[in-house]
Coordinates of C-alpha atoms in Angstrom, one line a residue:
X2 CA 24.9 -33.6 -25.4
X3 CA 22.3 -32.1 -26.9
X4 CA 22.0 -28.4 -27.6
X5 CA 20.9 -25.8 -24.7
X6 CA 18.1 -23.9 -26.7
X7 CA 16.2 -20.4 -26.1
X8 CA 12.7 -22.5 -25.0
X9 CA 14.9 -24.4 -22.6
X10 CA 16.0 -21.6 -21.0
X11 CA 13.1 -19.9 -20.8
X12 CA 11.2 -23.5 -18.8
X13 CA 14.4 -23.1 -17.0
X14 CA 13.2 -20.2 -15.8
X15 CA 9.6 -20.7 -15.1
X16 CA 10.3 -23.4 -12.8
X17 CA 12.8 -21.1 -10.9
X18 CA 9.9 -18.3 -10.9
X19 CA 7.2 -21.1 -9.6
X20 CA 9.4 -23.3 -7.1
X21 CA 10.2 -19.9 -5.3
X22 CA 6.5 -19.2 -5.0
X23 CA 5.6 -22.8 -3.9
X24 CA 8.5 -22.5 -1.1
X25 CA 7.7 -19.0 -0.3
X26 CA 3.7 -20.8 0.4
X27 CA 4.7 -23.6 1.9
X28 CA 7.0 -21.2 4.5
X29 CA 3.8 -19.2 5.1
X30 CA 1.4 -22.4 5.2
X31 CA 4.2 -23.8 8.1
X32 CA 4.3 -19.9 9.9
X33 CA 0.9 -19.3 9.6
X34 CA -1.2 -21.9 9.9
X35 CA -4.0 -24.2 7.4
X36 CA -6.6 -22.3 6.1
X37 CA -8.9 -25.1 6.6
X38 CA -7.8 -26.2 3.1
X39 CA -10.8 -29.5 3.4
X40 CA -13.8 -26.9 2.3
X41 CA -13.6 -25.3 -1.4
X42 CA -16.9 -23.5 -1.5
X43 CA -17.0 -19.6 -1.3
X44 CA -19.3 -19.4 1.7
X45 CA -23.0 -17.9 0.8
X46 CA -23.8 -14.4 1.3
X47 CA -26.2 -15.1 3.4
X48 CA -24.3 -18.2 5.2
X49 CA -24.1 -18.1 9.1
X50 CA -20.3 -18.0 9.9
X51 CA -18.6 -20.6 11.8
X52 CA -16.7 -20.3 15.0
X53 CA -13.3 -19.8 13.8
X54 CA -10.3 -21.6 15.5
X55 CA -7.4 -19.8 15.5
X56 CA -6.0 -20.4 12.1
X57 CA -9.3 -21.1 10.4
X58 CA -11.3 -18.0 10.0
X59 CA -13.9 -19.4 6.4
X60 CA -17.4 -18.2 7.0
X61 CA -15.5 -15.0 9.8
X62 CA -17.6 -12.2 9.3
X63 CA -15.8 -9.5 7.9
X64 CA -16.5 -7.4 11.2
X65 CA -15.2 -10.2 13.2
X66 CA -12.3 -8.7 15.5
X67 CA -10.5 -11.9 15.7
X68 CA -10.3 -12.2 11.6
X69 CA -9.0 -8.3 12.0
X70 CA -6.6 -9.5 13.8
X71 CA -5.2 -12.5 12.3
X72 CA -5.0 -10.3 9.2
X73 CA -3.1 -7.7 10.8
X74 CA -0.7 -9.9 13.0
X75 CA -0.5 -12.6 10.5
X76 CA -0.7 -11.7 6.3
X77 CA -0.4 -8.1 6.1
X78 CA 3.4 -7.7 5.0
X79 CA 5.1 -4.3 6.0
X80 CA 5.9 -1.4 3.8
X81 CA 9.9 -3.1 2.6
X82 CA 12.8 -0.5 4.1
X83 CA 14.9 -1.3 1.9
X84 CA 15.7 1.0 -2.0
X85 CA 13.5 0.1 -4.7
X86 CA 14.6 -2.5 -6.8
X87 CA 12.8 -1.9 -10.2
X88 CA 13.2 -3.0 -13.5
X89 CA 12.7 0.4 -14.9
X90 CA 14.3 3.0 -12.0
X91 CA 14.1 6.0 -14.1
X92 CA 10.6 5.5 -14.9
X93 CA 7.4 8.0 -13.6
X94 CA 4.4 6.9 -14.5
X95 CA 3.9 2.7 -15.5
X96 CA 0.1 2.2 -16.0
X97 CA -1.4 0.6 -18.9
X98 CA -4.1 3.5 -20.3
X99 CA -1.9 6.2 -18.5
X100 CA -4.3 5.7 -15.1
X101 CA -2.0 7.5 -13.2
X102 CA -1.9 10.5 -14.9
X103 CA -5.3 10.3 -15.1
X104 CA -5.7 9.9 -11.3
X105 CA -2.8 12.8 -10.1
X106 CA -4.8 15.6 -12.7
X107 CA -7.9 14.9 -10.5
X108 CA -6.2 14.6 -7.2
X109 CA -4.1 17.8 -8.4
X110 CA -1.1 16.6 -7.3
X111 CA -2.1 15.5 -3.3
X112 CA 0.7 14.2 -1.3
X113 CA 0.5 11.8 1.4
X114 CA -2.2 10.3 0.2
X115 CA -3.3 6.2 0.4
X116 CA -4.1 4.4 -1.8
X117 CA -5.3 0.6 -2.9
X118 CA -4.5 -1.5 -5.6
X119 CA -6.4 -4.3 -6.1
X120 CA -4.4 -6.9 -8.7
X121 CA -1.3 -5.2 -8.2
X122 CA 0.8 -7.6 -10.5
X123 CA 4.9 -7.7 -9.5
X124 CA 4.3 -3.9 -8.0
X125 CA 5.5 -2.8 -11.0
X126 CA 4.5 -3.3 -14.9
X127 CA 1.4 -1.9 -15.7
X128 CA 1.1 -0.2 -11.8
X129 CA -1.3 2.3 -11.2
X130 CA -0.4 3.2 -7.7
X131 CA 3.4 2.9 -8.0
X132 CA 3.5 7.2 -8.9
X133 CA 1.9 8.4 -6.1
X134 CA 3.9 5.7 -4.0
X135 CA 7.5 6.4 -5.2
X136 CA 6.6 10.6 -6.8
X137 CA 4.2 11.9 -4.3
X138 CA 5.1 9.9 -0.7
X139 CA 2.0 8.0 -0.6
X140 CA 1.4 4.6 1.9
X141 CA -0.4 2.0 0.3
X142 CA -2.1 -1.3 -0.1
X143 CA -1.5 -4.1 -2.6
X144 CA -3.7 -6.9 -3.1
X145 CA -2.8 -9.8 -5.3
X146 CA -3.6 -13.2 -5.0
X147 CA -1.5 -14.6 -7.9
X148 CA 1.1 -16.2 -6.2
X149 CA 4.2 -16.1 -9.0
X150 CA 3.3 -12.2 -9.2
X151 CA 3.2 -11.9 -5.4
X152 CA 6.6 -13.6 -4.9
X153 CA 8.3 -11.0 -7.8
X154 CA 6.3 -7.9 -5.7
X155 CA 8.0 -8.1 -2.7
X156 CA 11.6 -8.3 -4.7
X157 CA 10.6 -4.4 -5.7
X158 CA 10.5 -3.0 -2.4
X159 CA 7.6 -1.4 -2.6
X160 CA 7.0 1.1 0.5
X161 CA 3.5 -0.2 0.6
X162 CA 2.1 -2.7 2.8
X163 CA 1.0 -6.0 0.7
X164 CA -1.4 -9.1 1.1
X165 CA -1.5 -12.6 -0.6
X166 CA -5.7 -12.9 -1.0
X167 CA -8.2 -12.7 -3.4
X168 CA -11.2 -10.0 -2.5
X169 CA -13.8 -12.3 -1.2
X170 CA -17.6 -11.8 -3.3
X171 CA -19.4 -12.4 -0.1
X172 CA -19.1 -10.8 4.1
X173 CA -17.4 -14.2 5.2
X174 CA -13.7 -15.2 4.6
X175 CA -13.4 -18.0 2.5
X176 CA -11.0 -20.4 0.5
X177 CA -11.3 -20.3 -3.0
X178 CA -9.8 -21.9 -6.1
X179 CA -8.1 -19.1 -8.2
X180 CA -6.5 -20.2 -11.6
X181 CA -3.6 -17.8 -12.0
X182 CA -3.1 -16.2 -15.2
X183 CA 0.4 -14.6 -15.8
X184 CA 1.2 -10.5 -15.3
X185 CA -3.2 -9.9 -16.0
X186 CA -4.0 -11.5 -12.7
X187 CA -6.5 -14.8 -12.9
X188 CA -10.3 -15.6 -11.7
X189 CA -11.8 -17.6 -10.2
X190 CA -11.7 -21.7 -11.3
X191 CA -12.7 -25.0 -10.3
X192 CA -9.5 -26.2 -10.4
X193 CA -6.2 -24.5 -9.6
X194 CA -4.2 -22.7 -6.7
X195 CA -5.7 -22.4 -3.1
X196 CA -5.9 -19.0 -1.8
X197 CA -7.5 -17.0 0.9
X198 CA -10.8 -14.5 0.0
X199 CA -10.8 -11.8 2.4
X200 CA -13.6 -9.4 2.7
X201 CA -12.1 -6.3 1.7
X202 CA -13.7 -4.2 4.6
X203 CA -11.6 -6.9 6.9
X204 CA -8.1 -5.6 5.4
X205 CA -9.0 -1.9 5.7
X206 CA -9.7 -2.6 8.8
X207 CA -6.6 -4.0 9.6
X208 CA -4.8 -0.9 8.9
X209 CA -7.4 1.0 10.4
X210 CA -8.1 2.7 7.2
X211 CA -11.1 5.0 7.2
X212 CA -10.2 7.1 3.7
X213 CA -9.2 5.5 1.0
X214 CA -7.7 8.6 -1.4
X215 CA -7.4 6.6 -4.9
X216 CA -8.7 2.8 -5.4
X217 CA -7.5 1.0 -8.5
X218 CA -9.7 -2.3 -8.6
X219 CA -8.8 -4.9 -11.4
X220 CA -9.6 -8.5 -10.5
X221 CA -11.2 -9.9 -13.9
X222 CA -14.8 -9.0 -13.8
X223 CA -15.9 -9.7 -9.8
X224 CA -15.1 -5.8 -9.2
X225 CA -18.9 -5.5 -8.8
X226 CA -19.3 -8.3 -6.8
X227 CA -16.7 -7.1 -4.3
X228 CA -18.0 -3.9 -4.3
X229 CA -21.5 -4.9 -2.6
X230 CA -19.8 -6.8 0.2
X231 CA -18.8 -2.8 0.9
X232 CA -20.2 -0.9 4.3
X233 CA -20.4 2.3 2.5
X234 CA -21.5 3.9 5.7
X235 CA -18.2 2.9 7.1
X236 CA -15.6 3.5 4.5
X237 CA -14.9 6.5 1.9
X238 CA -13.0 6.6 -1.4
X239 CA -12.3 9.9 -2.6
X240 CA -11.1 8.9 -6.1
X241 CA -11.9 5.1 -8.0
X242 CA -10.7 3.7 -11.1
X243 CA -12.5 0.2 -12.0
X244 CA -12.1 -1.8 -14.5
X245 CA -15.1 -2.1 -16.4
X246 CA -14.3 -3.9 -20.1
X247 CA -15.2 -8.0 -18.0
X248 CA -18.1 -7.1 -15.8
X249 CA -20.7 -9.2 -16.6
X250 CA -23.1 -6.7 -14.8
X251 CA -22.3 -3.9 -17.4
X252 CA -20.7 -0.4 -16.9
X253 CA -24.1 0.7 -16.6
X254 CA -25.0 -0.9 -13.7
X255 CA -21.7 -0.2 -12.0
X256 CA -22.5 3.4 -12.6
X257 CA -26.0 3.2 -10.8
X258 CA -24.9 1.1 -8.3
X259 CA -22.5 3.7 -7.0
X260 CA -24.5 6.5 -7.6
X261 CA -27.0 5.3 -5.4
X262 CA -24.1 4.6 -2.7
X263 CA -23.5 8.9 -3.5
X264 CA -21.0 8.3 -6.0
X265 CA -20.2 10.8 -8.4
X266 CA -19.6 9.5 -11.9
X267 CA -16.6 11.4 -13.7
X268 CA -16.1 9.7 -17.2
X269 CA -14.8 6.0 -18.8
X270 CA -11.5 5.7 -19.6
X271 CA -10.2 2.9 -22.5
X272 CA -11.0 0.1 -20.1
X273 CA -12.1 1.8 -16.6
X274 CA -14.6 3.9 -15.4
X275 CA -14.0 6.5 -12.7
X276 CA -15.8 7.6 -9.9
X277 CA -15.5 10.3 -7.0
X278 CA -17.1 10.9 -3.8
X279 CA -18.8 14.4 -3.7
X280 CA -18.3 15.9 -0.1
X281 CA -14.3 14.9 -0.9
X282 CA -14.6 16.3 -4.9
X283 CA -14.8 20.1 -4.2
X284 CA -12.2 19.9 -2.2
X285 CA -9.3 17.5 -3.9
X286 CA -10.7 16.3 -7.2
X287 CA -11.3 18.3 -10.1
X288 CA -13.3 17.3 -13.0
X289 CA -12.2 15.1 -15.7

């Protein structure tokens, strides 16, 4: 017989981690319905939407009460009620460039806040949002659409309500091919894993979320992208950190682009830039 060694054990292990994400997507693929897995194109911006059947919402507009729905009923998975089950318990704050800290000096310590992190990993390592979650009694969003990281969130408990998508870069749901990338998240790929794009607005909508109190968006340079499909006029973020060190469209442009949406710039971090609404800055966020 030959010898067990440390590389086995560790392909031992990956195939554990990935057959528990294929059965955990082949139970939702069985509970909730194909998502019209035959077309592979991200609908165009300017595409006219489809009529949607009930399990098929690609080309939905993102106002489309039906896709609300569906979202709500169907992907959105509930705040856990059961303890935390972390690999670090006695840890406070467990962000990369210290984003959290960051983020509460601003906020000056608000409680009850919401928040939405977009790429949220296991819930966990390198979690900006897991703080205000665990330190400060925030509810929350977590968006992450690499499905080995998604499987490991919902074994932490969080007491945040989660989603299995990528952010859709046009109005319309879509389908689109993501190529997962370990703990960092993934982008998008010609070839690789299947997986819902959701409009953003659709989600928060879902939740009936009007305010959103800090945004974390990290999904591998399409923040801008996802940011335009935004209604400004229908959604406010009193507090944004975005990754800025992949955009293709420069920090620069980001800058404008939300400035001219009435967008307060507040100072780049080691890979982010952050960003503050001004009617909500005199009143909960102090400079940087």
């Amino acid at each position: 017989m030959w010898p067990i060694t440390f590389r086995d054990k560790m392909m031992f292990v990956a195939i554990l981690v990935m057959a528990s994400a294929l059965s955990y997507l082949a139970g939702e693929g069985a509970f909730r319905g194909d998502w019209n897995s035959q077309v592979k194109d991200l609908a165009p911006a300017n595409a006219t939407p489809r009529s949607p059947t009930p399990y098929d919402f690609k080309g939905a507009d993102q106002e489309d009460p039906k896709l609300i729905e569906y979202i709500r009923r169907q992907l959105l998975v509930p705040p856990s009620v059961h303890p935390y089950k972390l690999a670090n318990p006695k840890g406070v704050h467990f962000s990369q460039f210290s984003q959290s800290k960051i983020a509460n000096e601003m906020l000056k310590g608000m409680k009850d806040g919401f928040f939405v992190e977009v790429g949220a990993a296991d819930g966990e390592s390198l979690s900006n949002s897991i703080f205000f979650e665990r330190e400060l009694g925030w509810s929350g969003l977590l968006v992450e659409a690499t499905p080995a990281n998604f499987v490991a969130l919902q074994t932490k408990n969080r007491k945040a309500y989660s989603i299995y998508a990528a952010l859709a870069v046009t109005t319309f749901a879509s389908e689109v091919t993501f190529a997962a990338s370990g703990a960092f998240g993934g982008k998008l790929a010609n070839q690789g894993i299947k997986v819902k794009g959701l409009p953003f607005f659709s989600i928060l909508r879902a939740l009936d979320v009007k305010i959103v109190d800090f945004l974390s968006l990290d999904i591998e340079s399409f923040e801008v992208k996802v940011l335009k499909t935004i209604p400004w006029d229908k959604i406010k973020f009193r507090l944004m950190c975005i990754e800025v060190n992949h955009i293709p469209e420069g920090k620069e442009f980001l800058t404008k682009f939300l400035q001219e949406k009435g967008y307060k710039f507040l100072g780049f971090g080691t890979i982010d830039a952050w960003y503050a609404l001004p009617e909500l800055l005199n009143t909960s966020v102090k400079p940087w």
